[in-house]
GROMACS .gro file of N, CA and C in nm:
model
  297
    1MET      N    1  11.566  10.771  10.487
    1MET     CA    2  11.432  10.729  10.449
    1MET      C    3  11.336  10.749  10.567
    2GLN      N    4  11.217  10.790  10.533
    2GLN     CA    5  11.114  10.818  10.633
    2GLN      C    6  11.008  10.709  10.635
    3ILE      N    7  10.942  10.698  10.749
    3ILE     CA    8  10.825  10.612  10.762
    3ILE      C    9  10.704  10.704  10.754
    4ALA      N   10  10.604  10.665  10.675
    4ALA     CA   11  10.480  10.741  10.665
    4ALA      C   12  10.364  10.651  10.706
    5VAL      N   13  10.262  10.713  10.763
    5VAL     CA   14  10.142  10.641  10.805
    5VAL      C   15  10.021  10.715  10.750
    6VAL      N   16   9.930  10.641  10.688
    6VAL     CA   17   9.808  10.700  10.632
    6VAL      C   18   9.688  10.626  10.688
    7GLY      N   19   9.586  10.700  10.731
    7GLY     CA   20   9.464  10.637  10.781
    7GLY      C   21   9.377  10.736  10.855
    8THR      N   22   9.282  10.682  10.928
    8THR     CA   23   9.192  10.766  11.006
    8THR      C   24   9.268  10.828  11.123
    9GLU      N   25   9.210  10.929  11.182
    9GLU     CA   26   9.272  10.994  11.298
    9GLU      C   27   9.298  10.893  11.409
   10GLU      N   28   9.204  10.804  11.434
   10GLU     CA   29   9.220  10.704  11.539
   10GLU      C   30   9.338  10.611  11.509
   11PHE      N   31   9.354  10.573  11.382
   11PHE     CA   32   9.462  10.481  11.344
   11PHE      C   33   9.599  10.547  11.356
   12VAL      N   34   9.612  10.670  11.312
   12VAL     CA   35   9.744  10.734  11.305
   12VAL      C   36   9.792  10.793  11.437
   13THR      N   37   9.703  10.812  11.533
   13THR     CA   38   9.739  10.877  11.659
   13THR      C   39   9.855  10.808  11.730
   14GLY      N   40   9.850  10.677  11.742
   14GLY     CA   41   9.957  10.603  11.810
   14GLY      C   42  10.092  10.620  11.741
   15PHE      N   43  10.091  10.623  11.609
   15PHE     CA   44  10.215  10.642  11.535
   15PHE      C   45  10.271  10.782  11.558
   16ARG      N   46  10.181  10.879  11.563
   16ARG     CA   47  10.224  11.017  11.589
   16ARG      C   48  10.287  11.026  11.728
   17LEU      N   49  10.225  10.962  11.826
   17LEU     CA   50  10.279  10.963  11.962
   17LEU      C   51  10.412  10.890  11.971
   18ALA      N   52  10.433  10.794  11.883
   18ALA     CA   53  10.559  10.718  11.881
   18ALA      C   54  10.671  10.795  11.811
   19GLY      N   55  10.640  10.911  11.755
   19GLY     CA   56  10.742  10.995  11.695
   19GLY      C   57  10.751  10.991  11.544
   20ILE      N   58  10.658  10.921  11.479
   20ILE     CA   59  10.657  10.921  11.333
   20ILE      C   60  10.616  11.060  11.287
   21ARG      N   61  10.694  11.119  11.198
   21ARG     CA   62  10.669  11.257  11.155
   21ARG      C   63  10.571  11.268  11.039
   22LYS      N   64  10.579  11.175  10.948
   22LYS     CA   65  10.492  11.180  10.829
   22LYS      C   66  10.365  11.101  10.858
   23VAL      N   67  10.270  11.166  10.922
   23VAL     CA   68  10.143  11.105  10.959
   23VAL      C   69  10.032  11.181  10.888
   24TYR      N   70   9.949  11.107  10.816
   24TYR     CA   71   9.842  11.168  10.737
   24TYR      C   72   9.708  11.112  10.783
   25ALA      N   73   9.635  11.192  10.860
   25ALA     CA   74   9.500  11.154  10.901
   25ALA      C   75   9.405  11.202  10.792
   26VAL      N   76   9.335  11.106  10.730
   26VAL     CA   77   9.251  11.141  10.615
   26VAL      C   78   9.112  11.080  10.627
   27ALA      N   79   9.018  11.147  10.564
   27ALA     CA   80   8.882  11.093  10.552
   27ALA      C   81   8.884  10.982  10.448
   28PRO      N   82   8.791  10.887  10.457
   28PRO     CA   83   8.789  10.775  10.362
   28PRO      C   84   8.787  10.818  10.215
   29ASP      N   85   8.722  10.929  10.185
   29ASP     CA   86   8.715  10.973  10.044
   29ASP      C   87   8.846  11.033   9.993
   30LYS      N   88   8.941  11.059  10.080
   30LYS     CA   89   9.071  11.114  10.042
   30LYS      C   90   9.183  11.011  10.053
   31LEU      N   91   9.150  10.887  10.087
   31LEU     CA   92   9.250  10.783  10.111
   31LEU      C   93   9.335  10.756   9.987
   32VAL      N   94   9.272  10.730   9.873
   32VAL     CA   95   9.345  10.697   9.750
   32VAL      C   96   9.436  10.813   9.710
   33GLU      N   97   9.383  10.932   9.709
   33GLU     CA   98   9.460  11.051   9.670
   33GLU      C   99   9.583  11.068   9.759
   34THR      N  100   9.565  11.051   9.889
   34THR     CA  101   9.676  11.069   9.983
   34THR      C  102   9.781  10.959   9.967
   35ILE      N  103   9.737  10.835   9.949
   35ILE     CA  104   9.832  10.725   9.932
   35ILE      C  105   9.916  10.745   9.806
   36VAL      N  106   9.853  10.784   9.697
   36VAL     CA  107   9.927  10.807   9.572
   36VAL      C  108  10.031  10.917   9.594
   37LYS      N  109   9.993  11.024   9.664
   37LYS     CA  110  10.085  11.134   9.691
   37LYS      C  111  10.203  11.087   9.776
   38VAL      N  112  10.175  11.011   9.880
   38VAL     CA  113  10.282  10.963   9.969
   38VAL      C  114  10.374  10.866   9.896
   39MET      N  115  10.318  10.779   9.813
   39MET     CA  116  10.400  10.683   9.738
   39MET      C  117  10.495  10.754   9.642
   40ASP      N  118  10.460  10.874   9.599
   40ASP     CA  119  10.545  10.951   9.507
   40ASP      C  120  10.653  11.032   9.578
   41GLU      N  121  10.645  11.041   9.712
   41GLU     CA  122  10.746  11.116   9.787
   41GLU      C  123  10.876  11.036   9.791
   42GLU      N  124  10.984  11.097   9.746
   42GLU     CA  125  11.112  11.026   9.735
   42GLU      C  126  11.172  10.986   9.869
   43ASP      N  127  11.139  11.058   9.976
   43ASP     CA  128  11.201  11.028  10.105
   43ASP      C  129  11.123  10.926  10.188
   44VAL      N  130  11.012  10.875  10.136
   44VAL     CA  131  10.933  10.774  10.209
   44VAL      C  132  10.978  10.635  10.166
   45GLY      N  133  11.027  10.558  10.263
   45GLY     CA  134  11.073  10.422  10.236
   45GLY      C  135  10.976  10.316  10.283
   46ILE      N  136  10.896  10.351  10.385
   46ILE     CA  137  10.798  10.257  10.440
   46ILE      C  138  10.666  10.331  10.457
   47LEU      N  139  10.558  10.269  10.412
   47LEU     CA  140  10.424  10.323  10.429
   47LEU      C  141  10.341  10.223  10.507
   48ALA      N  142  10.291  10.265  10.622
   48ALA     CA  143  10.205  10.180  10.703
   48ALA      C  144  10.061  10.227  10.690
   49LEU      N  145   9.970  10.132  10.675
   49LEU     CA  146   9.828  10.164  10.674
   49LEU      C  147   9.749  10.045  10.726
   50TYR      N  148   9.627  10.072  10.766
   50TYR     CA  149   9.540   9.970  10.823
   50TYR      C  150   9.501   9.870  10.715
   51THR      N  151   9.506   9.743  10.749
   51THR     CA  152   9.476   9.636  10.653
   51THR      C  153   9.340   9.656  10.588
   52LYS      N  154   9.241   9.693  10.664
   52LYS     CA  155   9.105   9.713  10.609
   52LYS      C  156   9.103   9.825  10.507
   53ASP      N  157   9.186   9.929  10.527
   53ASP     CA  158   9.194  10.038  10.429
   53ASP      C  159   9.258   9.988  10.300
   54LEU      N  160   9.360   9.905  10.312
   54LEU     CA  161   9.425   9.849  10.193
   54LEU      C  162   9.325   9.768  10.111
   55GLU      N  163   9.240   9.692  10.178
   55GLU     CA  164   9.142   9.608  10.109
   55GLU      C  165   9.038   9.691  10.033
   56LYS      N  166   9.017   9.816  10.073
   56LYS     CA  167   8.918   9.903  10.009
   56LYS      C  168   8.972   9.973   9.884
   57LEU      N  169   9.102   9.967   9.862
   57LEU     CA  170   9.164  10.037   9.749
   57LEU      C  171   9.136   9.965   9.618
   58PRO      N  172   9.141  10.039   9.507
   58PRO     CA  173   9.124   9.975   9.375
   58PRO      C  174   9.233   9.868   9.356
   59PRO      N  175   9.197   9.755   9.295
   59PRO     CA  176   9.293   9.645   9.278
   59PRO      C  177   9.424   9.685   9.211
   60GLN      N  178   9.417   9.772   9.111
   60GLN     CA  179   9.538   9.814   9.040
   60GLN      C  180   9.633   9.889   9.133
   61LEU      N  181   9.579   9.977   9.217
   61LEU     CA  182   9.662  10.051   9.311
   61LEU      C  183   9.720   9.957   9.417
   62ARG      N  184   9.637   9.865   9.466
   62ARG     CA  185   9.685   9.766   9.564
   62ARG      C  186   9.803   9.687   9.509
   63THR      N  187   9.791   9.641   9.386
   63THR     CA  188   9.899   9.564   9.324
   63THR      C  189  10.025   9.648   9.311
   64LYS      N  190  10.010   9.772   9.266
   64LYS     CA  191  10.125   9.862   9.253
   64LYS      C  192  10.193   9.882   9.388
   65MET      N  193  10.114   9.900   9.493
   65MET     CA  194  10.169   9.922   9.626
   65MET      C  195  10.244   9.800   9.677
   66MET      N  196  10.185   9.684   9.661
   66MET     CA  197  10.245   9.562   9.716
   66MET      C  198  10.368   9.518   9.639
   67GLU      N  199  10.381   9.562   9.514
   67GLU     CA  200  10.498   9.526   9.433
   67GLU      C  201  10.605   9.634   9.432
   68SER      N  202  10.578   9.745   9.498
   68SER     CA  203  10.672   9.857   9.498
   68SER      C  204  10.802   9.819   9.568
   69VAL      N  205  10.913   9.860   9.509
   69VAL     CA  206  11.043   9.840   9.573
   69VAL      C  207  11.097   9.970   9.631
   70ASP      N  208  11.045  10.083   9.585
   70ASP     CA  209  11.088  10.212   9.637
   70ASP      C  210  11.024  10.241   9.773
   71THR      N  211  10.898  10.209   9.786
   71THR     CA  212  10.826  10.227   9.911
   71THR      C  213  10.766  10.093   9.950
   72VAL      N  214  10.809  10.040  10.065
   72VAL     CA  215  10.755   9.913  10.113
   72VAL      C  216  10.628   9.943  10.192
   73VAL      N  217  10.520   9.877  10.153
   73VAL     CA  218  10.391   9.898  10.218
   73VAL      C  219  10.371   9.790  10.323
   74ILE      N  220  10.343   9.832  10.446
   74ILE     CA  221  10.321   9.738  10.555
   74ILE      C  222  10.180   9.758  10.608
   75PRO      N  223  10.089   9.668  10.572
   75PRO     CA  224   9.954   9.675  10.629
   75PRO      C  225   9.958   9.632  10.775
   76VAL      N  226   9.902   9.711  10.862
   76VAL     CA  227   9.900   9.681  11.004
   76VAL      C  228   9.772   9.605  11.035
   77GLY      N  229   9.788   9.490  11.099
   77GLY     CA  230   9.674   9.406  11.132
   77GLY      C  231   9.679   9.273  11.060
   78LEU      N  232   9.792   9.240  10.999
   78LEU     CA  233   9.809   9.113  10.929
   78LEU      C  234   9.835   9.000  11.027
   79ASP      N  235   9.821   8.877  10.978
   79ASP     CA  236   9.861   8.765  11.062
   79ASP      C  237  10.014   8.758  11.063
   80GLU      N  238  10.070   8.681  11.155
   80GLU     CA  239  10.215   8.679  11.175
   80GLU      C  240  10.293   8.637  11.051
   81GLY      N  241  10.244   8.541  10.976
   81GLY     CA  242  10.315   8.494  10.857
   81GLY      C  243  10.332   8.603  10.754
   82ASP      N  244  10.226   8.678  10.727
   82ASP     CA  245  10.235   8.787  10.631
   82ASP      C  246  10.326   8.898  10.682
   83MET      N  247  10.316   8.928  10.812
   83MET     CA  248  10.400   9.032  10.871
   83MET      C  249  10.547   8.992  10.862
   84ARG      N  250  10.575   8.864  10.883
   84ARG     CA  251  10.713   8.816  10.875
   84ARG      C  252  10.771   8.844  10.736
   85ASP      N  253  10.694   8.814  10.633
   85ASP     CA  254  10.739   8.839  10.496
   85ASP      C  255  10.762   8.987  10.470
   86LYS      N  256  10.673   9.071  10.521
   86LYS     CA  257  10.685   9.215  10.500
   86LYS      C  258  10.810   9.270  10.569
   87VAL      N  259  10.834   9.227  10.693
   87VAL     CA  260  10.951   9.274  10.766
   87VAL      C  261  11.078   9.226  10.697
   88ARG      N  262  11.079   9.102  10.654
   88ARG     CA  263  11.197   9.048  10.585
   88ARG      C  264  11.223   9.128  10.456
   89ARG      N  265  11.119   9.161  10.383
   89ARG     CA  266  11.135   9.237  10.259
   89ARG      C  267  11.182   9.380  10.288
   90ALA      N  268  11.129   9.441  10.393
   90ALA     CA  269  11.164   9.580  10.424
   90ALA      C  270  11.305   9.593  10.481
   91MET      N  271  11.345   9.498  10.565
   91MET     CA  272  11.472   9.510  10.636
   91MET      C  273  11.582   9.422  10.579
   92GLY      N  274  11.544   9.321  10.503
   92GLY     CA  275  11.644   9.232  10.446
   92GLY      C  276  11.691   9.122  10.540
   93ILE      N  277  11.626   9.112  10.657
   93ILE     CA  278  11.661   9.007  10.752
   93ILE      C  279  11.534   8.945  10.808
   94ASP      N  280  11.547   8.824  10.859
   94ASP     CA  281  11.433   8.754  10.917
   94ASP      C  282  11.438   8.768  11.069
   95LEU      N  283  11.362   8.863  11.122
   95LEU     CA  284  11.362   8.887  11.266
   95LEU      C  285  11.294   8.775  11.344
   96TYR      N  286  11.213   8.696  11.277
   96TYR     CA  287  11.138   8.590  11.343
   96TYR      C  288  11.213   8.457  11.343
   97LYS      N  289  11.328   8.452  11.279
   97LYS     CA  290  11.403   8.328  11.264
   97LYS      C  291  11.445   8.274  11.400
   98SER      N  292  11.416   8.147  11.424
   98SER     CA  293  11.457   8.087  11.551
   98SER      C  294  11.602   8.043  11.541
   99ARG      N  295  11.670   8.049  11.651
   99ARG     CA  296  11.814   8.016  11.652
   99ARG      C  297  11.838   7.871  11.666
   0.00000   0.00000   0.00000
């Protein structure tokens, strides 16, 4: 499974430098089209995007993305509680659990 990142050039640059191969730098008017395409790719297991971009998407697409089990969507820029739930859902373990 691959990790994909969708967003502006500024947003995706760090992910590209970190070695993520599926990086899509897109203009705001191509965001929905690109996300739908990436969500349909069978080898993508995790999709990261900027929280503000997620908020701009049509509600129906947002709901589909957040309920997807084939591709886990991780908005970057969430508070710790939401991120904890996303990581637990994506990995199946609670990395934040205190011992």
